[in-house]
Coordinates of C-alpha atoms and ligand atoms in Angstrom, one line a residue:
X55 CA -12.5 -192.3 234.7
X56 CA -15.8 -191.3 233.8
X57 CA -18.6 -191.4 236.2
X58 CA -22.2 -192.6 234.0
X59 CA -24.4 -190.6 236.5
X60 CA -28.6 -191.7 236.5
X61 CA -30.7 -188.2 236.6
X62 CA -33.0 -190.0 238.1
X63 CA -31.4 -190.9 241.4
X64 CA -27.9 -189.0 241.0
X65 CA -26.3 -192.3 241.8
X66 CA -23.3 -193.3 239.7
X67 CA -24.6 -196.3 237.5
X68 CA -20.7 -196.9 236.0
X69 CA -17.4 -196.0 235.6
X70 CA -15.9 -196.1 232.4
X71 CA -12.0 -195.3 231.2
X72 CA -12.2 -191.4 229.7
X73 CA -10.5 -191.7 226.3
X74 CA -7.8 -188.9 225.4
X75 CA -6.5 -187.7 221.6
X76 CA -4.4 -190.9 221.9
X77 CA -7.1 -193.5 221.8
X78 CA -8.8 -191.3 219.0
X79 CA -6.3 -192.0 216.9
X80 CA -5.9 -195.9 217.7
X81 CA -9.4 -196.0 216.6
X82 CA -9.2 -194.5 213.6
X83 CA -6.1 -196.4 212.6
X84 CA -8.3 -199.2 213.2
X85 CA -11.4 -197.6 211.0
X86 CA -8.4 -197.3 208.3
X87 CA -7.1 -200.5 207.9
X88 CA -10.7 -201.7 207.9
X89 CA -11.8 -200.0 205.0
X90 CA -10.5 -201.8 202.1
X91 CA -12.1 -204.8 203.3
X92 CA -15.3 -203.6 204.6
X93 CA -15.8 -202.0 201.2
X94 CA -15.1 -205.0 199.5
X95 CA -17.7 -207.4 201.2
X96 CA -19.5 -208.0 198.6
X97 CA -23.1 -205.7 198.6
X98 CA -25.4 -208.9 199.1
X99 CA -23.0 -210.1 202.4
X100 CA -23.5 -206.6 203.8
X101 CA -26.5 -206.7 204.0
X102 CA -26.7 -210.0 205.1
X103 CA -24.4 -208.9 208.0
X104 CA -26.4 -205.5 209.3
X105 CA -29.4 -207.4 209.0
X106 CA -27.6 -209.9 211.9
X107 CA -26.9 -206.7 213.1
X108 CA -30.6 -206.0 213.7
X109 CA -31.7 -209.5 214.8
X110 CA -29.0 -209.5 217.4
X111 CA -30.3 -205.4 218.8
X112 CA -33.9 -207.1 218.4
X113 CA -32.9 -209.9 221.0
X114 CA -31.8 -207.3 224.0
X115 CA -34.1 -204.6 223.2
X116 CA -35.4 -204.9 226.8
X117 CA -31.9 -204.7 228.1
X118 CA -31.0 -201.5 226.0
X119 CA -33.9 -199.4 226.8
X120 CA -33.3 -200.3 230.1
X121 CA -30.1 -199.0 230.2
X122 CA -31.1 -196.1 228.1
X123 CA -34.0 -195.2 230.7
X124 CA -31.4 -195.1 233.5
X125 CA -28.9 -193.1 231.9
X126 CA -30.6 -190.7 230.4
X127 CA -33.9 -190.5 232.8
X128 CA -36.1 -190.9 229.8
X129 CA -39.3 -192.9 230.4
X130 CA -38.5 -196.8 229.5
X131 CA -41.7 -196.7 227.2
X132 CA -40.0 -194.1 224.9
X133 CA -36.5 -195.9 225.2
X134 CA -38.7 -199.2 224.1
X135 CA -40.0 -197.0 221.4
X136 CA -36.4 -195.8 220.6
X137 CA -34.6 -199.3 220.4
X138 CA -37.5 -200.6 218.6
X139 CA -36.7 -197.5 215.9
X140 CA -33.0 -198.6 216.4
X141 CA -33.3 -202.1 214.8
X142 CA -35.9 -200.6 212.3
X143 CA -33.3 -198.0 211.4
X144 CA -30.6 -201.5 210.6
X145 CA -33.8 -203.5 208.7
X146 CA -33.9 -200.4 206.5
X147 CA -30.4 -199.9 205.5
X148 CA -29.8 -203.0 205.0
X149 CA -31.9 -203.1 202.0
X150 CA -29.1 -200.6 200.5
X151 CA -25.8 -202.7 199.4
X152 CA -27.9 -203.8 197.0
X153 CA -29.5 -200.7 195.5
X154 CA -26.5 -198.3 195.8
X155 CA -27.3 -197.2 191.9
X156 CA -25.4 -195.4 189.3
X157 CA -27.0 -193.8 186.1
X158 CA -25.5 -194.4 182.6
X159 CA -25.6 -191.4 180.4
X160 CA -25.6 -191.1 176.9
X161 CA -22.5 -189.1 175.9
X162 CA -20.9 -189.0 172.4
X163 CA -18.0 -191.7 171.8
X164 CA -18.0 -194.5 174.7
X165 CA -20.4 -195.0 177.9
X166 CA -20.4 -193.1 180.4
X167 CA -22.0 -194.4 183.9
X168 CA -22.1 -193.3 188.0
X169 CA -21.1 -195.1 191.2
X170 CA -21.7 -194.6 194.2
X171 CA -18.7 -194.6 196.3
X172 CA -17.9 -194.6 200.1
X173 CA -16.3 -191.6 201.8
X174 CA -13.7 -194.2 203.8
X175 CA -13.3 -193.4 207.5
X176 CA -16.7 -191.5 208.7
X177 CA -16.9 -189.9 212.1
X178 CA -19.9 -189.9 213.9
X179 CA -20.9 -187.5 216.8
X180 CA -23.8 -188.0 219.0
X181 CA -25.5 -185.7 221.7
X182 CA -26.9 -187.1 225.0
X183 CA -30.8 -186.5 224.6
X184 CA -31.5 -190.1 222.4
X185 CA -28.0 -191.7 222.2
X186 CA -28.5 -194.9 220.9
X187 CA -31.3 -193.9 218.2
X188 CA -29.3 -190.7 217.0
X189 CA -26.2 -193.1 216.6
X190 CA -27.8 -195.7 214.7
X191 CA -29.6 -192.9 212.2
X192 CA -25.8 -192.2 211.0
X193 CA -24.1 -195.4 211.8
X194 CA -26.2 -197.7 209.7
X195 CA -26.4 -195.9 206.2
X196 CA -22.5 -195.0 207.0
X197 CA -22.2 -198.7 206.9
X198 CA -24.3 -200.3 204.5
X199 CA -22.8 -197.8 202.2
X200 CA -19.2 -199.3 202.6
X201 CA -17.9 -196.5 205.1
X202 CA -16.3 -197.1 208.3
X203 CA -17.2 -195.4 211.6
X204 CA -15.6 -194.2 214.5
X205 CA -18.5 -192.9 216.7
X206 CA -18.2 -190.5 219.4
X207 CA -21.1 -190.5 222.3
X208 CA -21.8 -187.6 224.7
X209 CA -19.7 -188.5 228.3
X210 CA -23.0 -188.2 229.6
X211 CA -24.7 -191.2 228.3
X212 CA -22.0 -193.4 226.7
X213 CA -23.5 -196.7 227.7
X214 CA -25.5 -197.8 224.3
X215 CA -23.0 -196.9 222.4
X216 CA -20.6 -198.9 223.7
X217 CA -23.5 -202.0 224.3
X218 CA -23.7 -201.7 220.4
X219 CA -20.3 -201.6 219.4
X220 CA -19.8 -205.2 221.5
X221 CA -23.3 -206.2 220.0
X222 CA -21.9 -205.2 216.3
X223 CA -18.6 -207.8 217.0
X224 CA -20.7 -210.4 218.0
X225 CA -23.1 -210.3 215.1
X226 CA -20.3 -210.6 212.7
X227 CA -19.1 -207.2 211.8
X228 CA -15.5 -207.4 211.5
X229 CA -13.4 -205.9 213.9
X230 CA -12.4 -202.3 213.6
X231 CA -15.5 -201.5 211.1
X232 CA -17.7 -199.8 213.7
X233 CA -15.5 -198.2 216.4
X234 CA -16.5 -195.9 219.6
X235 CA -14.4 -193.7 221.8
X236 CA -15.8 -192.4 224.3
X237 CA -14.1 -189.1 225.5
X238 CA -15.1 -185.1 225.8
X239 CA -16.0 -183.7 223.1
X240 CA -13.7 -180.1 223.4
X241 CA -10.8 -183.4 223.1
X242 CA -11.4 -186.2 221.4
X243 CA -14.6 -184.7 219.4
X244 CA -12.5 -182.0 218.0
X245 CA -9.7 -184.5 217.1
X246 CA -11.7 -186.4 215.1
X247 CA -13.3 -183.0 213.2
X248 CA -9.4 -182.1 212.7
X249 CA -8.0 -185.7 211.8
X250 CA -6.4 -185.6 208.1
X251 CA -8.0 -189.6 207.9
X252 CA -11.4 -188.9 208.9
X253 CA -13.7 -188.3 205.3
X254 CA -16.4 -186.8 207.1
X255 CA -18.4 -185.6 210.6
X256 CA -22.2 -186.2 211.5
X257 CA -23.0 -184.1 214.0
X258 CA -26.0 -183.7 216.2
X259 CA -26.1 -181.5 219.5
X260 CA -26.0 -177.9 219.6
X261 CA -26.3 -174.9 216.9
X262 CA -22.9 -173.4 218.5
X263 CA -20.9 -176.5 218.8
X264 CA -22.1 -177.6 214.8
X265 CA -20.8 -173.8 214.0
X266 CA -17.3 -175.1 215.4
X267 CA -17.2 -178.2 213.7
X268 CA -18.2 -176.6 210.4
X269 CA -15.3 -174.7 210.7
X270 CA -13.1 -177.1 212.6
X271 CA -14.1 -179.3 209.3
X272 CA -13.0 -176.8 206.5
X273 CA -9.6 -177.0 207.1
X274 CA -9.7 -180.4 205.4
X275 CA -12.4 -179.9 203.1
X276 CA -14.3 -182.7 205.5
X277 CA -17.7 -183.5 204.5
X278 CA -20.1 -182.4 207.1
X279 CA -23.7 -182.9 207.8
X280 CA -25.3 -181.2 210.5
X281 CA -28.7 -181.7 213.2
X282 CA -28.7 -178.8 215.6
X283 CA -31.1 -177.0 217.7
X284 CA -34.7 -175.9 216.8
X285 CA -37.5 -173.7 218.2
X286 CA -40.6 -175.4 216.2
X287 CA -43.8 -174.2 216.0
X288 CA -47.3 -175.8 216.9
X289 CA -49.9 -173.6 215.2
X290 CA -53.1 -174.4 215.8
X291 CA -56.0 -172.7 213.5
X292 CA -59.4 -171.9 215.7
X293 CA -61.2 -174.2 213.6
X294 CA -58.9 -177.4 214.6
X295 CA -60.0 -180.0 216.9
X296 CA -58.7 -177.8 220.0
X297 CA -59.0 -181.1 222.0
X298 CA -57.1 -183.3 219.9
X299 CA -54.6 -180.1 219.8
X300 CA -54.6 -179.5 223.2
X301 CA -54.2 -183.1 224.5
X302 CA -51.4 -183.9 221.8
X303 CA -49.7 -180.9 222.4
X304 CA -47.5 -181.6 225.9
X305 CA -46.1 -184.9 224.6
X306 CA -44.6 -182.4 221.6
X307 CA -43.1 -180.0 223.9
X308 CA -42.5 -182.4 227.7
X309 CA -41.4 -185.5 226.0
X310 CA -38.0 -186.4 226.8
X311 CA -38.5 -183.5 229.2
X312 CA -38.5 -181.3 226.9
X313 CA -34.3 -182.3 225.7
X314 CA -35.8 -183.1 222.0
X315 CA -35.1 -181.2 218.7
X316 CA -37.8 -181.6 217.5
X317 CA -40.1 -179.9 220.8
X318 CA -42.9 -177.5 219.8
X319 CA -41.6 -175.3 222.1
X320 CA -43.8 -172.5 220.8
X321 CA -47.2 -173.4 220.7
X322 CA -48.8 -170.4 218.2
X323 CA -52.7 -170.3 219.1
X324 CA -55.6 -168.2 217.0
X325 CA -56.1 -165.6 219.9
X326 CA -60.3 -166.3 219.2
X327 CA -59.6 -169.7 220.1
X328 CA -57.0 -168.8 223.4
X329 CA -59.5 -169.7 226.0
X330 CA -61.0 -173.4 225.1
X331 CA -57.1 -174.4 224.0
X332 CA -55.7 -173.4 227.8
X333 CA -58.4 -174.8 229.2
X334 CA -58.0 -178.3 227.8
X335 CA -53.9 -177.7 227.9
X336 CA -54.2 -177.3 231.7
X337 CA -56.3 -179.9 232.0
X338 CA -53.5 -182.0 229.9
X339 CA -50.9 -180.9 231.4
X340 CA -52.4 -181.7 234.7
X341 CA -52.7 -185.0 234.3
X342 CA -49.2 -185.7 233.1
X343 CA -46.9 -188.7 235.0
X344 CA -44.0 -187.5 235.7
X345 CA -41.8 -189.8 237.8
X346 CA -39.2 -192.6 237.8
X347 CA -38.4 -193.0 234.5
X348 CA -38.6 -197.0 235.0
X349 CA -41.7 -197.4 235.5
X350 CA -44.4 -198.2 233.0
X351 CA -47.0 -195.5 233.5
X352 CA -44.2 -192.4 233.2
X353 CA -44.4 -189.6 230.7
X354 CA -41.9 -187.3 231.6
X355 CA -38.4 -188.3 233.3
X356 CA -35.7 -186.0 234.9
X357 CA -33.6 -183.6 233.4
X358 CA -29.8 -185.1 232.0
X359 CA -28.3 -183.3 234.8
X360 CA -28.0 -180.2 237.1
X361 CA -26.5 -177.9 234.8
X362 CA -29.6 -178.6 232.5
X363 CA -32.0 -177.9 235.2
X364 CA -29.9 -174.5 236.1
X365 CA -30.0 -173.5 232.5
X366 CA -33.8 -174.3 232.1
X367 CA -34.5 -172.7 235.1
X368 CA -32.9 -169.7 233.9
X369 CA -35.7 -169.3 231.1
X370 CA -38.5 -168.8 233.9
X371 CA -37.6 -166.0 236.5
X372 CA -39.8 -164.6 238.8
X373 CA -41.6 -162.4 236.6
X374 CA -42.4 -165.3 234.1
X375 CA -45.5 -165.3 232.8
X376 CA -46.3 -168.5 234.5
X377 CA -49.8 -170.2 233.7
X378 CA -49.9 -173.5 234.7
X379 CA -47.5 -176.2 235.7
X380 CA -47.5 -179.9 236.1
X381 CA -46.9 -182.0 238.7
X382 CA -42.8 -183.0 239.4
X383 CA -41.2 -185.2 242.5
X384 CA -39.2 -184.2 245.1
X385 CA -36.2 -185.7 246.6
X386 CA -33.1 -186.9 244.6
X387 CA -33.2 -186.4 240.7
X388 CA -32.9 -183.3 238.7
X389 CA -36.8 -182.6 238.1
X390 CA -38.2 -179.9 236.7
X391 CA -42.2 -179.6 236.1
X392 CA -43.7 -179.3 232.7
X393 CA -44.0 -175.8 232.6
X394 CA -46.5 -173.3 230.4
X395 CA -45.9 -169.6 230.2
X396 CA -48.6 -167.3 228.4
X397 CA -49.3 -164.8 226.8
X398 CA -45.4 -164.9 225.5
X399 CA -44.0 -162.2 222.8
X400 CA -41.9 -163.9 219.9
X401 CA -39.5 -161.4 220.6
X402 CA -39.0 -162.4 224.5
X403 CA -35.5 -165.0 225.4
X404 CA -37.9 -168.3 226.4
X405 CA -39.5 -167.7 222.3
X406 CA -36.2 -167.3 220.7
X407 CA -33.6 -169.6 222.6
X408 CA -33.4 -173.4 222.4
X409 CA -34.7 -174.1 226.1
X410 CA -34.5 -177.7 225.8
X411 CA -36.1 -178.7 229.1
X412 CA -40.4 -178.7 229.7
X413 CA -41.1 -175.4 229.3
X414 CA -43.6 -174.1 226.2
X415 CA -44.3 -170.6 225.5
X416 CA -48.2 -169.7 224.3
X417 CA -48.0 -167.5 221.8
X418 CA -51.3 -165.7 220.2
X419 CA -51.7 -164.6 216.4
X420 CA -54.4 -163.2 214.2
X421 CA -54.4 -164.8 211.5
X422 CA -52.8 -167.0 209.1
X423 CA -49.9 -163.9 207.5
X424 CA -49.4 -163.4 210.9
X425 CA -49.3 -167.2 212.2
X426 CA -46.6 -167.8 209.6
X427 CA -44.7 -164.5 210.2
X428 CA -44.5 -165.5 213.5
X429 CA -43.4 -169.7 213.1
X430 CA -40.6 -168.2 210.5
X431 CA -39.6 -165.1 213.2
X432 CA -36.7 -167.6 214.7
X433 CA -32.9 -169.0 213.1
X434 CA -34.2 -172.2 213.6
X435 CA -36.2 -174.6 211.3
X436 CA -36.3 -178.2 211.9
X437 CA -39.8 -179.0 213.0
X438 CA -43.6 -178.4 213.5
X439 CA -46.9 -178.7 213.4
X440 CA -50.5 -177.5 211.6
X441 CA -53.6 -178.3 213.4
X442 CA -56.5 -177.0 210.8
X443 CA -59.9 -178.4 209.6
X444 CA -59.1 -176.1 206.4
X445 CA -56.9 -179.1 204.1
X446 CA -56.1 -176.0 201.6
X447 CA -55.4 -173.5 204.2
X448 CA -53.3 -176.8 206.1
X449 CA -50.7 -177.0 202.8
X450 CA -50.7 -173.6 202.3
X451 CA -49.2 -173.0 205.7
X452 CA -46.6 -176.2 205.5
X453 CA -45.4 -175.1 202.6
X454 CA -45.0 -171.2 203.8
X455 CA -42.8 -172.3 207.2
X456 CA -39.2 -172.6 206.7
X457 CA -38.6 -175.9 208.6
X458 CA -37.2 -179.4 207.4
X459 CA -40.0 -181.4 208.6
X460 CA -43.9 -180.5 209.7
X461 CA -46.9 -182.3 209.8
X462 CA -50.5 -181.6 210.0
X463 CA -53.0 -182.8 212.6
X464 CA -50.0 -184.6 214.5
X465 CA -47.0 -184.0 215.9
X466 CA -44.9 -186.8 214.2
X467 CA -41.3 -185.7 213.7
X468 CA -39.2 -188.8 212.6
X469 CA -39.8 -191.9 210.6
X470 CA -37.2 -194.1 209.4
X471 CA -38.2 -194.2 205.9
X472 CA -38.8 -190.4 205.7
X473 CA -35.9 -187.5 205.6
X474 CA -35.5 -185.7 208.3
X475 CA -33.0 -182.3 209.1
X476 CA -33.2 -179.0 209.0
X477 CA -33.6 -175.3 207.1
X478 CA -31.5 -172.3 208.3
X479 CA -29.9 -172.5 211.4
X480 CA -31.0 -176.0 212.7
X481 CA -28.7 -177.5 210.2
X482 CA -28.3 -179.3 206.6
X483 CA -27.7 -182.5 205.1
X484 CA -30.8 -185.3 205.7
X485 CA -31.0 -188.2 207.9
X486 CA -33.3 -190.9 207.6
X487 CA -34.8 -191.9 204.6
X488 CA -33.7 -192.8 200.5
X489 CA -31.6 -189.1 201.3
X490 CA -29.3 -190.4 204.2
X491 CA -27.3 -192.1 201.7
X492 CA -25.9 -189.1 200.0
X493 CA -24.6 -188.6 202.9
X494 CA -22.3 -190.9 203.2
X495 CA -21.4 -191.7 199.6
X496 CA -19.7 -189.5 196.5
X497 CA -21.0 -189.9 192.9
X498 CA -17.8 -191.0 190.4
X499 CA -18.2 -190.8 187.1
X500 CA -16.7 -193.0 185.1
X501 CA -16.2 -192.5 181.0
X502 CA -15.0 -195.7 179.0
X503 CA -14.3 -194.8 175.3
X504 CA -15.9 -197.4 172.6
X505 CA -15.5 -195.8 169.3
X506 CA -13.4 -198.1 167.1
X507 CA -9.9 -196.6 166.1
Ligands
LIG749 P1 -23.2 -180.3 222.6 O1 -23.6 -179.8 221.3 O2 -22.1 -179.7 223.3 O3 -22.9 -181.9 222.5 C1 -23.2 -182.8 221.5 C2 -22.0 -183.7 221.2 O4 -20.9 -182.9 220.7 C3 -21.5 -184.4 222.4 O5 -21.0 -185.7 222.0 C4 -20.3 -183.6 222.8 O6 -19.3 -184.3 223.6 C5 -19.7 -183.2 221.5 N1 -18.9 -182.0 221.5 C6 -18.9 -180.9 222.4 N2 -18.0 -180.0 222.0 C7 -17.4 -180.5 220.9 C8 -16.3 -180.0 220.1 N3 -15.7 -178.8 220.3 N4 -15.9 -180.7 219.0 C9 -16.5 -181.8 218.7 N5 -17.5 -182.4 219.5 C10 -18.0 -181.7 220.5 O7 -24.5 -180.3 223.5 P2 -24.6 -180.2 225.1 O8 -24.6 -181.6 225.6 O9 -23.5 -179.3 225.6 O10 -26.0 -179.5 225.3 C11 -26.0 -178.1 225.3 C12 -27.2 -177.6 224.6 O11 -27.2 -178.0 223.2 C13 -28.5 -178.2 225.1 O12 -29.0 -177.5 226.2 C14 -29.4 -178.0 223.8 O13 -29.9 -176.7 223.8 C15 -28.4 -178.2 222.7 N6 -28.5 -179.6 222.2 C16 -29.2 -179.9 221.1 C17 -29.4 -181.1 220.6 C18 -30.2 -181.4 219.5 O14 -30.5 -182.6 219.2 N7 -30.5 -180.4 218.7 C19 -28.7 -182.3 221.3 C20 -28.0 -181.9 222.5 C21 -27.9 -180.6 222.9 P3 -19.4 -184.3 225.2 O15 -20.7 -183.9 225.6 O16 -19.1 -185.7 225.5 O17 -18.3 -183.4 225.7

């Protein structure tokens, strides 16, 4: 059995059954022999069908954030936020069935035209740090686009997962379309990367298990799309609005506690402008809620678990360069306070590594060759952000940093109508967004021959 553990409290808040290779395969039998069927509703009933999908995740929202707050610590307005993106995620795709386009193109002797096919049996695999949200990101374009699913949460916070494949059942989808096995990932994971059925992995979680999957996936030529770690950059430009910078910029770094992909984990500051931008920093970081994760006023949670907080801990030794810290509680809960070391070197282990916990890293520059020497100095590229009164300068810079997504004067990451993954190491493929559908369909050309004999 698996334990479902609450960071907040360390009380066990379930026991589930562990699945073993054995139930991985059941299920994809199952995602199988649902295919031909699920590929044949016809595009205007599929839609009709997420879209009940949605109404039906719209009706317990309060219920799944809940749940979501208490597994994963996070503070129940961003698992509000999270499961009202959720049912956004199902509106949008749903639109899909029925624009699933082809070209025709003019060849010589007949018409020649595209479809868009589905891949068949799709495996989805989904880290702990936004479990339901990530999940829904893959399984709804997987589905609208005729695909069937067999999604894989993290042990750690399996709950949602398996809320939404009961949710699915009851909203009409038919049985064995949208199936989750919940299991480790070194087992039942790794089955599914290796399964001969399985068309395709989406992955999110770390750079080094993605590096295993891709290979796990080659030996079947498995079509693979990848969100892994990042180490974004917030640059901030002495003539921004420091304030607005400097109040903005602990909810880019602490939220989720820091466990986010996206985090501006290196905030890159004009060195003329170093002392007004700690000052109001402190003075934001200061005044950060960090607390029980259920009630309404908390910004920052606890950390998933123990091993996090040992690993996050590990970043900031006694020498750190330690210059502020915000408050954290004491007693049962893996806390860790939102944590700001400066002056940091790009070149030192908190700049380069993935922390994923509340710590940030000030790091000065010169100018604007050096700011983006130093946002571009890391394998990662997934995120960021541009704080500038200069609007040329502003594009300049987006368009010199080697990440997937960045925006300017905010620190905005995801939409669901906009695509969102990574450059380099942080991954490829796109989620989100007209793109996700690629994703999860291939292009068939089809030639029919008119000329008369
Ligand atoms: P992982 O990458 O290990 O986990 C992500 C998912 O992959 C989980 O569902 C996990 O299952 C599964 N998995 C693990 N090993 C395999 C495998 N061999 N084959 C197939 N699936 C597998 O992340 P961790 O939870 O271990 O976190 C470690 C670090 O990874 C974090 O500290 C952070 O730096 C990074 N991370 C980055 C994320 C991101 O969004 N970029 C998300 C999560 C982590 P299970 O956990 O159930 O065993």
């Amino acid at each position: 059995m698996i334990s479902v553990v609450e960071p907040a409290t360390e009380q066990t808040m379930a026991k589930i059954p562990r699945a073993g290779i054995e139930e991985l395969d059941s299920a994809v039998d199952r995602a199988r022999a649902a295919f031909p069927g699920w590929r044949a509703v016809s595009p205007g009933d599929r839609a009709a069908l997420i879209h009940r999908l949605a109404e039906a995740l719209e009706a317990q929202i309060e219920d799944l954030a809940t749940l979501e707050a208490r597994n994963v610590g996070k503070p129940i307005s961003d698992a509000r936020g999270e499961m009202e993106m959720v049912v956004a995620t199902y509106r949008y795709y749903a639109a899909a069935p029925e624009r699933l386009l082809g070209h025709t193109i003019p060849v010589a002797g007949g018409v020649d035209m595209t479809f868009r096919e589905p891949l068949g049996v799709v495996g989805l695999i989904v880290p702990w740090n936004f479990p339901l949200v990530i999940a829904s990101w893959k399984v709804a374009p997987a589905l609208a686009a005729g695909n069937t699913v067999v999604l894989k949460p993290a042990e750690l916070t399996p709950l949602t997962a398996l809320e939404l494949e009961r949710i699915a059942v009851e909203a009409g989808i038919p049985e064995g379309v949208l199936n989750v096995v919940v299991g480790p990932g070194s087992v039942v994971g790794r089955r599914l990367v290796e399964h001969p059925d399985v068309a395709k992995i989406a992955f999110t979680g770390s750079t080094e298990v993605g590096r295993g999957i891709a290979a796990g996936a080659a030996a079947t030529i498995k079509r693979v799309t990848l969100e892994l770690g990042g180490k974004s950059a917030n640059v901030i430009f002495a003539d921004a609005d420091l304030e607005a910078a400097a109040a903005a910029a602990p909810g880019a770094v602490f939220a989720n506690a820091g466990q986010d992909c996206c985090a501006r984990s290196r905030i890159l500051v004009e060195r003329t402008a170093i002392d007004p931008f700690m000052t109001a920093l402190e003075r934001a970081v200061a005044a950060m809620r960090v607390g029980d994760p259920l009630e309404e006023a908390t910004q920052m949670g606890p950390l998933i678990s123990a091993d996090q907080r040992e690993t996050v801990a590990s970043f900031v030794p006694e020498d750190a360069p330690v210059a502020f810290r915000g408050p954290t509680p004491g007693g049962a809960g893996y806390w860790y306070p939102p944590t700001v070391l400066a002056p940091v070197s790009n070149h030192d282990r908190a700049a380069r590594e993935e922390i994923f916990g509340p710590v940030a890293c000030v790091i000065p520059f010169e100018d604007e060759r050096e700011a983006v020497a130093i946002a571009n100095d890391t394998v990662y590229g997934l995120s960021g952000s541009i704080w500038t009164r200069d609007g040329a300068r502003a594009l300049r810079v987006a368009r010199a940093i080697e990440t997937g997504v960045i925006s300017i004067n905010s620190n905005s990451s995801v939409r669901v109508s906009t695509p969102f993954g990574g450059f380099k190491q942080s991954g490829f493929g796109r989620e989100l967004g007209p793109d996700a559908l690629d994703a999860y369909t291939e292009v068939k050309n089809v030639f029919y021959a008119t000329e008369e004999d």
